[in-house]
CSV table of C-alpha atoms in Angstrom, one decimal:
chain,number,residue,atom,x,y,z
T,241,UNK,CA,11.4,18.4,-25.4
T,242,UNK,CA,11.9,14.7,-25.8
T,243,UNK,CA,14.8,13.9,-25.3
T,244,UNK,CA,14.6,15.8,-21.8
T,245,UNK,CA,14.9,13.6,-18.3
T,246,UNK,CA,13.9,13.7,-15.2
T,247,UNK,CA,15.6,12.0,-12.3
T,248,UNK,CA,14.1,12.0,-8.9
T,249,UNK,CA,17.5,12.0,-6.1
T,250,UNK,CA,16.4,10.7,-3.1
T,251,UNK,CA,18.0,11.1,0.7
T,252,UNK,CA,19.4,8.2,2.4
T,253,UNK,CA,21.1,7.2,6.4
T,254,UNK,CA,22.3,3.8,4.7
T,255,UNK,CA,23.1,3.3,1.4
T,256,UNK,CA,23.8,-0.5,1.6
T,257,UNK,CA,20.6,-0.9,3.6
T,258,UNK,CA,19.1,1.4,0.2
T,259,UNK,CA,20.5,-0.5,-1.8
T,260,UNK,CA,19.9,-4.2,-1.0
T,261,UNK,CA,16.4,-2.8,-0.6
T,262,UNK,CA,15.7,-1.3,-4.2
T,263,UNK,CA,17.7,-4.8,-5.2
T,264,UNK,CA,14.6,-6.7,-4.2
T,265,UNK,CA,12.9,-4.6,-6.5
T,266,UNK,CA,15.0,-5.8,-9.1
T,267,UNK,CA,16.7,-2.0,-9.8
T,268,UNK,CA,21.1,-2.5,-10.4
T,269,UNK,CA,23.4,0.3,-9.0
T,270,UNK,CA,24.9,2.5,-12.5
T,271,UNK,CA,26.8,4.2,-10.3
T,272,UNK,CA,28.2,4.4,-6.2
T,273,UNK,CA,31.0,6.9,-4.6
T,274,UNK,CA,31.4,7.4,-0.9
T,275,UNK,CA,33.8,10.9,-1.9
T,276,UNK,CA,33.2,13.5,-2.3
T,277,UNK,CA,29.9,12.5,-1.0
T,278,UNK,CA,28.1,9.3,-0.5
T,279,UNK,CA,25.9,9.0,-3.7
T,280,UNK,CA,24.4,5.7,-5.9
T,281,UNK,CA,22.1,5.7,-9.2
T,282,UNK,CA,20.1,3.3,-10.1
T,283,UNK,CA,18.1,1.8,-13.1
T,284,UNK,CA,15.2,-0.5,-13.7
T,285,UNK,CA,13.8,-0.8,-17.5
T,286,UNK,CA,13.4,3.5,-18.2
T,287,UNK,CA,12.6,4.3,-13.9
T,288,UNK,CA,15.5,6.2,-12.3
T,289,UNK,CA,15.8,6.6,-8.8
T,290,UNK,CA,18.9,8.3,-7.4
T,291,UNK,CA,19.7,8.7,-3.8
T,292,UNK,CA,22.5,10.8,-1.7
T,293,UNK,CA,23.7,9.6,1.9
T,294,UNK,CA,22.1,12.0,4.7
T,295,UNK,CA,23.2,11.4,7.8
T,296,UNK,CA,21.1,11.2,11.1
T,297,UNK,CA,17.9,10.8,8.9
T,298,UNK,CA,14.8,9.6,10.2
T,299,UNK,CA,12.2,7.5,7.8
T,300,UNK,CA,9.3,9.1,10.6
T,301,UNK,CA,10.4,12.1,9.8
T,302,UNK,CA,10.3,12.3,5.9
T,303,UNK,CA,8.4,13.9,3.0
T,304,UNK,CA,10.0,12.2,-0.1
T,305,UNK,CA,8.0,11.5,-2.1
T,306,UNK,CA,7.9,10.4,-5.9
T,307,UNK,CA,5.6,9.5,-8.4
T,308,UNK,CA,6.4,7.0,-11.0
T,309,UNK,CA,3.9,6.4,-13.6
T,310,UNK,CA,3.5,2.8,-15.6
T,311,UNK,CA,1.8,1.3,-18.4
T,312,UNK,CA,-0.2,-2.1,-15.6
T,313,UNK,CA,0.4,-1.8,-11.9
T,314,UNK,CA,-0.5,-5.5,-10.6
T,315,UNK,CA,1.6,-7.9,-11.9
T,316,UNK,CA,4.6,-4.7,-11.3
T,317,UNK,CA,3.3,-5.3,-7.6
T,318,UNK,CA,2.9,-8.6,-7.6
T,319,UNK,CA,6.4,-8.8,-8.8
T,320,UNK,CA,7.8,-6.2,-6.1
T,321,UNK,CA,5.7,-8.3,-3.5
T,322,UNK,CA,7.3,-11.7,-4.5
T,323,UNK,CA,11.2,-9.6,-4.2
T,324,UNK,CA,10.6,-8.8,-0.9
T,325,UNK,CA,9.3,-11.8,0.9
T,326,UNK,CA,12.8,-13.2,-0.9
T,327,UNK,CA,14.7,-9.8,0.8
T,328,UNK,CA,12.5,-10.0,4.1
T,329,UNK,CA,11.4,-14.5,4.9
T,330,UNK,CA,7.6,-12.3,4.3
T,331,UNK,CA,5.6,-8.7,2.5
T,332,UNK,CA,6.7,-5.6,4.7
T,333,UNK,CA,2.8,-4.4,5.0
T,334,UNK,CA,3.5,-2.0,7.7
T,335,UNK,CA,7.2,0.5,9.7
T,336,UNK,CA,9.7,0.6,7.8
T,337,UNK,CA,10.6,-0.6,4.5
T,338,UNK,CA,6.6,-1.3,3.1
T,339,UNK,CA,4.8,-2.1,-0.3
T,340,UNK,CA,0.3,-0.7,-0.1
T,341,UNK,CA,-1.6,-4.0,-0.9
T,342,UNK,CA,-3.1,-4.2,-3.8
T,343,UNK,CA,-6.8,-4.5,-4.8
T,344,UNK,CA,-7.7,-6.4,-8.7
T,345,UNK,CA,-8.4,-2.5,-10.6
T,346,UNK,CA,-7.2,-0.7,-7.9
T,347,UNK,CA,-4.2,1.2,-10.0
T,348,UNK,CA,-1.1,2.5,-7.9
T,349,UNK,CA,0.7,1.7,-5.3
T,350,UNK,CA,3.0,2.6,-2.9
T,351,UNK,CA,6.6,1.6,-1.6
T,352,UNK,CA,7.8,3.3,1.3
T,353,UNK,CA,11.6,2.2,1.5
T,354,UNK,CA,14.6,1.9,4.7
T,355,UNK,CA,15.1,5.9,4.7
T,356,UNK,CA,11.6,7.0,4.2
T,357,UNK,CA,10.8,7.7,0.8
T,358,UNK,CA,8.0,7.0,-0.5
T,359,UNK,CA,7.4,6.2,-4.3
T,360,UNK,CA,4.4,5.4,-5.8
T,361,UNK,CA,4.0,3.4,-8.9
T,362,UNK,CA,0.6,5.0,-11.3
T,363,UNK,CA,-1.0,3.0,-13.9
T,364,UNK,CA,-0.3,5.9,-16.9
T,365,UNK,CA,-4.7,5.3,-17.7
T,366,UNK,CA,-5.4,5.9,-13.3
T,367,UNK,CA,-8.4,8.5,-12.9
T,368,UNK,CA,-6.9,11.8,-11.0
T,369,UNK,CA,-8.7,10.3,-7.7
T,370,UNK,CA,-9.8,7.1,-7.1
T,371,UNK,CA,-13.7,7.8,-5.6
T,372,UNK,CA,-15.3,5.1,-5.1
T,373,UNK,CA,-17.3,5.4,-2.9
T,374,UNK,CA,-17.4,8.8,-2.3
T,375,UNK,CA,-20.6,9.9,-3.9
T,376,UNK,CA,-22.7,6.9,-1.8
T,377,UNK,CA,-25.9,8.6,0.4
T,378,UNK,CA,-25.0,6.0,3.0
T,379,UNK,CA,-22.9,6.5,6.1
T,380,UNK,CA,-20.7,3.0,5.7
T,381,UNK,CA,-20.3,4.5,2.0
T,382,UNK,CA,-18.9,6.8,3.3
T,383,UNK,CA,-17.1,5.8,5.5
T,384,UNK,CA,-15.6,2.7,2.8
T,385,UNK,CA,-14.5,5.9,0.8
T,386,UNK,CA,-13.1,7.7,2.9
T,387,UNK,CA,-10.5,5.6,3.8
T,388,UNK,CA,-9.9,3.9,1.1
T,389,UNK,CA,-8.7,7.1,0.2
T,390,UNK,CA,-6.7,6.8,3.3
T,391,UNK,CA,-5.2,3.9,3.0
T,392,UNK,CA,-4.3,3.5,-1.4
T,393,UNK,CA,-4.0,7.5,-1.6
T,394,UNK,CA,-2.4,8.7,1.9
T,395,UNK,CA,-0.8,5.2,3.4
T,396,UNK,CA,-2.3,6.0,6.6
T,397,UNK,CA,-3.6,2.6,7.6
T,398,UNK,CA,-4.3,4.0,11.1
T,399,UNK,CA,-5.8,6.7,9.9
T,400,UNK,CA,-8.0,4.9,7.7
T,401,UNK,CA,-8.8,2.2,10.8
T,402,UNK,CA,-10.3,4.6,12.6
T,403,UNK,CA,-12.5,6.1,10.1
T,404,UNK,CA,-13.8,2.2,10.2
T,405,UNK,CA,-14.0,1.9,13.5
T,406,UNK,CA,-16.0,5.5,14.2
T,407,UNK,CA,-18.4,4.6,11.3
T,408,UNK,CA,-18.8,0.8,13.1
T,409,UNK,CA,-19.5,1.7,15.7
T,410,UNK,CA,-22.9,2.1,15.2
T,411,UNK,CA,-25.5,0.0,15.2
T,412,UNK,CA,-28.6,1.6,13.4
T,413,UNK,CA,-27.4,-0.4,9.9
T,414,UNK,CA,-28.8,-3.4,10.9
T,415,UNK,CA,-31.1,-2.7,7.3
T,416,UNK,CA,-27.7,-2.8,4.9
T,417,UNK,CA,-26.3,-6.2,6.2
T,418,UNK,CA,-24.0,-6.1,3.0
T,419,UNK,CA,-22.6,-3.0,3.2
T,420,UNK,CA,-21.6,-3.3,7.2
T,421,UNK,CA,-19.9,-6.5,5.6
T,422,UNK,CA,-18.3,-4.5,3.7
T,423,UNK,CA,-17.0,-2.4,5.5
T,424,UNK,CA,-16.4,-4.9,8.5
T,425,UNK,CA,-13.9,-7.0,5.7
T,426,UNK,CA,-11.9,-3.3,5.2
T,427,UNK,CA,-11.2,-2.8,8.7
T,428,UNK,CA,-10.5,-6.5,9.3
T,429,UNK,CA,-7.3,-6.2,5.9
T,430,UNK,CA,-6.5,-3.2,8.3
T,431,UNK,CA,-6.6,-4.7,11.4
T,432,UNK,CA,-4.5,-7.9,9.5
T,433,UNK,CA,-1.8,-5.1,8.4
T,434,UNK,CA,-1.2,-3.1,11.4
T,435,UNK,CA,-0.7,-6.4,13.7
T,436,UNK,CA,-3.8,-6.2,15.7
T,437,UNK,CA,-4.0,-9.7,16.4
T,438,UNK,CA,-6.7,-10.0,19.0
T,439,UNK,CA,-9.2,-6.9,16.7
T,440,UNK,CA,-9.2,-9.6,13.6
T,441,UNK,CA,-10.7,-12.7,15.3
T,442,UNK,CA,-12.8,-10.5,16.5
T,443,UNK,CA,-13.5,-8.5,12.8
T,444,UNK,CA,-13.7,-12.3,11.5
T,445,UNK,CA,-16.3,-14.2,14.2
T,446,UNK,CA,-18.8,-10.8,13.7
T,447,UNK,CA,-18.3,-11.5,9.4
T,448,UNK,CA,-19.3,-14.6,9.2
T,449,UNK,CA,-22.3,-14.4,11.4
T,450,UNK,CA,-23.2,-11.9,9.6
T,451,UNK,CA,-27.1,-12.2,8.0
T,452,UNK,CA,-25.6,-12.3,4.3
T,453,UNK,CA,-27.8,-14.4,1.7
T,454,UNK,CA,-25.3,-17.0,0.0
T,455,UNK,CA,-25.4,-14.8,-3.0
T,456,UNK,CA,-24.3,-11.9,-1.2
T,457,UNK,CA,-21.3,-14.1,0.7
T,458,UNK,CA,-21.1,-14.9,-3.0
T,459,UNK,CA,-19.8,-11.2,-3.5
T,460,UNK,CA,-17.7,-10.8,-0.2
T,461,UNK,CA,-16.2,-14.3,-0.7
T,462,UNK,CA,-12.6,-12.9,-3.4
T,463,UNK,CA,-12.6,-9.2,0.2
T,464,UNK,CA,-11.8,-12.0,2.3
T,465,UNK,CA,-9.7,-13.8,-0.2
T,466,UNK,CA,-7.7,-10.7,-0.6
T,467,UNK,CA,-7.2,-10.9,3.1
T,468,UNK,CA,-6.8,-14.1,3.9
T,469,UNK,CA,-3.6,-14.4,1.3
T,470,UNK,CA,-3.1,-10.9,3.1
T,471,UNK,CA,-1.5,-13.3,6.8
T,472,UNK,CA,-0.8,-15.6,4.9
T,473,UNK,CA,2.0,-13.1,3.2
T,474,UNK,CA,2.7,-12.1,7.2
T,475,UNK,CA,3.7,-15.1,8.2
């Protein structure tokens, strides 16, 4: 079985737009035809993706998904983001196409193409599920874990935002300012990605007023730096 190769064939409504998108990610077209059916083959190193034309395809109703196991994901995400920035003028993190955000230490990210196909790049040694925060005994900790899974595994920013909004609306966590600050930062990142400008300003203001020690603010700095980088990528 060592010589067996499996290649996914994903649907697309516009072959030129699809090939342009994957071209921005560094894929080359190795075959293309319009008759007897619309079809194309692409390749980036050892990763092969093929596409078939499908008229009237609505990306909002697409469920096609492909997993790609790779040695590492952080540099690959940077490479893809830069290619998309050159092609689209900014890094698309919402709508179609888009690329999910990447945090240091994260084991996967998702690319959603113009047809709504999800291609998930996973570090080969990654655990089956990133359960950060899911075993927390606190309400905010559990909300952070649930939001992270919705954001990073299901690629559902809107649902993740709702989970955090419900948790943050309750104020009895005043004795855990650092955990609340982390939840505020997670919600701020989602507000930026979702284009919620007023909500982002309010969250930033609450973060600035959070009763944190100097050491706790230093712990928060990498999170805020990542959000600042996300905001710059959207301009």
